[in-house]
mmCIF file with all atom_site columns, C-alpha atoms in Angstrom:
data_model
loop_
_atom_site.group_PDB
_atom_site.id
_atom_site.type_symbol
_atom_site.label_atom_id
_atom_site.label_alt_id
_atom_site.label_comp_id
_atom_site.label_asym_id
_atom_site.label_entity_id
_atom_site.label_seq_id
_atom_site.pdbx_PDB_ins_code
_atom_site.Cartn_x
_atom_site.Cartn_y
_atom_site.Cartn_z
_atom_site.occupancy
_atom_site.B_iso_or_equiv
_atom_site.pdbx_formal_charge
_atom_site.auth_seq_id
_atom_site.auth_comp_id
_atom_site.auth_asym_id
_atom_site.auth_atom_id
_atom_site.pdbx_PDB_model_num
ATOM 1  C CA . MET T 1 1  ? 5.908   1.824  10.833 1.00 48.00 ? 816 MET T CA 1
ATOM 2  C CA . ARG T 1 2  ? 9.065   -0.539 13.369 1.00 49.00 ? 817 ARG T CA 1
ATOM 3  C CA . PRO T 1 3  ? 12.340  1.813  12.872 1.00 52.00 ? 818 PRO T CA 1
ATOM 4  C CA . SER T 1 4  ? 13.887  -1.782 11.975 1.00 52.00 ? 819 SER T CA 1
ATOM 5  C CA . PHE T 1 5  ? 11.382  -2.851 9.348  1.00 50.00 ? 820 PHE T CA 1
ATOM 6  C CA . LEU T 1 6  ? 13.502  -0.468 6.978  1.00 49.00 ? 821 LEU T CA 1
ATOM 7  C CA . PRO T 1 7  ? 16.945  -1.347 5.234  1.00 53.00 ? 822 PRO T CA 1
ATOM 8  C CA . CYS T 1 8  ? 19.729  0.937  6.044  1.00 52.00 ? 823 CYS T CA 1
ATOM 9  C CA . CYS T 1 9  ? 19.742  2.714  3.144  1.00 49.00 ? 824 CYS T CA 1
ATOM 10 C CA . GLY T 1 10 ? 18.107  6.307  1.890  1.00 52.00 ? 825 GLY T CA 1
ATOM 11 C CA . PHE T 1 11 ? 17.106  4.544  -0.656 1.00 52.00 ? 826 PHE T CA 1
ATOM 12 C CA . PHE T 1 12 ? 14.609  2.163  0.294  1.00 54.00 ? 827 PHE T CA 1
ATOM 13 C CA . PRO T 1 13 ? 12.687  3.254  2.985  1.00 61.00 ? 828 PRO T CA 1
ATOM 14 C CA . HIS T 1 14 ? 11.557  6.024  0.773  1.00 66.00 ? 829 HIS T CA 1
ATOM 15 C CA . GLN T 1 15 ? 10.257  3.625  -1.962 1.00 73.00 ? 830 GLN T CA 1
ATOM 16 C CA . HIS T 1 16 ? 8.840   2.336  1.237  1.00 74.00 ? 831 HIS T CA 1
ATOM 17 C CA . VAL T 1 17 ? 6.830   4.910  1.783  1.00 78.00 ? 832 VAL T CA 1
ATOM 18 C CA . LEU T 1 18 ? 5.901   6.290  -1.090 1.00 82.00 ? 833 LEU T CA 1
ATOM 19 C CA . SER T 1 19 ? 4.815   2.520  -2.548 1.00 85.00 ? 834 SER T CA 1
ATOM 20 C CA . PHE T 1 20 ? 2.914   2.879  0.906  1.00 81.00 ? 835 PHE T CA 1
ATOM 21 C CA . ILE T 1 21 ? 0.968   5.748  0.429  1.00 79.00 ? 836 ILE T CA 1
ATOM 22 C CA . LYS T 1 22 ? -0.142  4.617  -2.666 1.00 88.00 ? 837 LYS T CA 1
ATOM 23 C CA . PHE T 1 23 ? -1.476  1.508  -1.823 1.00 85.00 ? 838 PHE T CA 1
ATOM 24 C CA . ILE T 1 24 ? -3.141  3.659  1.243  1.00 80.00 ? 839 ILE T CA 1
ATOM 25 C CA . GLN T 1 25 ? -4.458  5.806  -1.210 1.00 86.00 ? 840 GLN T CA 1
ATOM 26 C CA . LYS T 1 26 ? -6.005  2.955  -3.458 1.00 87.00 ? 841 LYS T CA 1
ATOM 27 C CA . ARG T 1 27 ? -7.490  1.222  -0.156 1.00 87.00 ? 842 ARG T CA 1
ATOM 28 C CA . ARG T 1 28 ? -9.227  4.655  0.885  1.00 85.00 ? 843 ARG T CA 1
ATOM 29 C CA . HIS T 1 29 ? -10.912 5.158  -2.288 1.00 82.00 ? 844 HIS T CA 1
ATOM 30 C CA . VAL T 1 30 ? -12.316 1.631  -2.026 1.00 84.00 ? 845 VAL T CA 1
ATOM 31 C CA . VAL T 1 31 ? -13.057 2.517  1.439  1.00 80.00 ? 846 VAL T CA 1
ATOM 32 C CA . GLN T 1 32 ? -14.905 5.523  0.754  1.00 82.00 ? 847 GLN T CA 1
ATOM 33 C CA . GLN T 1 33 ? -16.987 3.869  -1.960 1.00 84.00 ? 848 GLN T CA 1
ATOM 34 C CA . MET T 1 34 ? -18.107 1.130  0.942  1.00 80.00 ? 849 MET T CA 1
ATOM 35 C CA . LEU T 1 35 ? -18.593 3.821  3.304  1.00 81.00 ? 850 LEU T CA 1
ATOM 36 C CA . LEU T 1 36 ? -21.118 5.595  0.927  1.00 83.00 ? 851 LEU T CA 1
ATOM 37 C CA . ARG T 1 37 ? -22.755 3.063  -0.302 1.00 84.00 ? 852 ARG T CA 1
ATOM 38 C CA . ASN T 1 38 ? -23.404 1.961  3.421  1.00 83.00 ? 853 ASN T CA 1
ATOM 39 C CA . ARG T 1 39 ? -24.956 5.869  3.963  1.00 83.00 ? 854 ARG T CA 1
ATOM 40 C CA . GLU T 1 40 ? -26.990 5.414  1.245  1.00 83.00 ? 855 GLU T CA 1
ATOM 41 C CA . ASP T 1 41 ? -28.517 2.150  2.498  1.00 84.00 ? 856 ASP T CA 1
ATOM 42 C CA . PHE T 1 42 ? -28.710 3.818  6.149  1.00 83.00 ? 857 PHE T CA 1
ATOM 43 C CA . TYR T 1 43 ? -30.441 6.611  4.205  1.00 83.00 ? 858 TYR T CA 1
ATOM 44 C CA . LEU T 1 44 ? -32.797 4.440  2.197  1.00 82.00 ? 859 LEU T CA 1
ATOM 45 C CA . ARG T 1 45 ? -33.482 2.220  5.651  1.00 83.00 ? 860 ARG T CA 1
ATOM 46 C CA . ALA T 1 46 ? -33.982 5.537  7.607  1.00 82.00 ? 861 ALA T CA 1
ATOM 47 C CA . TRP T 1 47 ? -36.569 6.672  4.889  1.00 82.00 ? 862 TRP T CA 1
ATOM 48 C CA . GLY T 1 48 ? -38.382 3.067  4.714  1.00 82.00 ? 863 GLY T CA 1
ATOM 49 C CA . ILE T 1 49 ? -38.810 3.175  8.922  1.00 77.00 ? 864 ILE T CA 1
ATOM 50 C CA . LEU T 1 50 ? -40.356 6.953  8.339  1.00 74.00 ? 865 LEU T CA 1
ATOM 51 C CA . LEU T 1 51 ? -42.314 5.836  5.285  1.00 65.00 ? 866 LEU T CA 1
#
């Protein structure tokens, strides 16, 4: 993150970082779900090719 994005007050950056981490954690769950689905599709296609 750019230092200029954070205000000078010590309270706001902490809040921004916490909300940013929560946002990333939510997105990470969605990304993991997508990766699992894609992996399953990949395995199904591989089995279809092998069979």
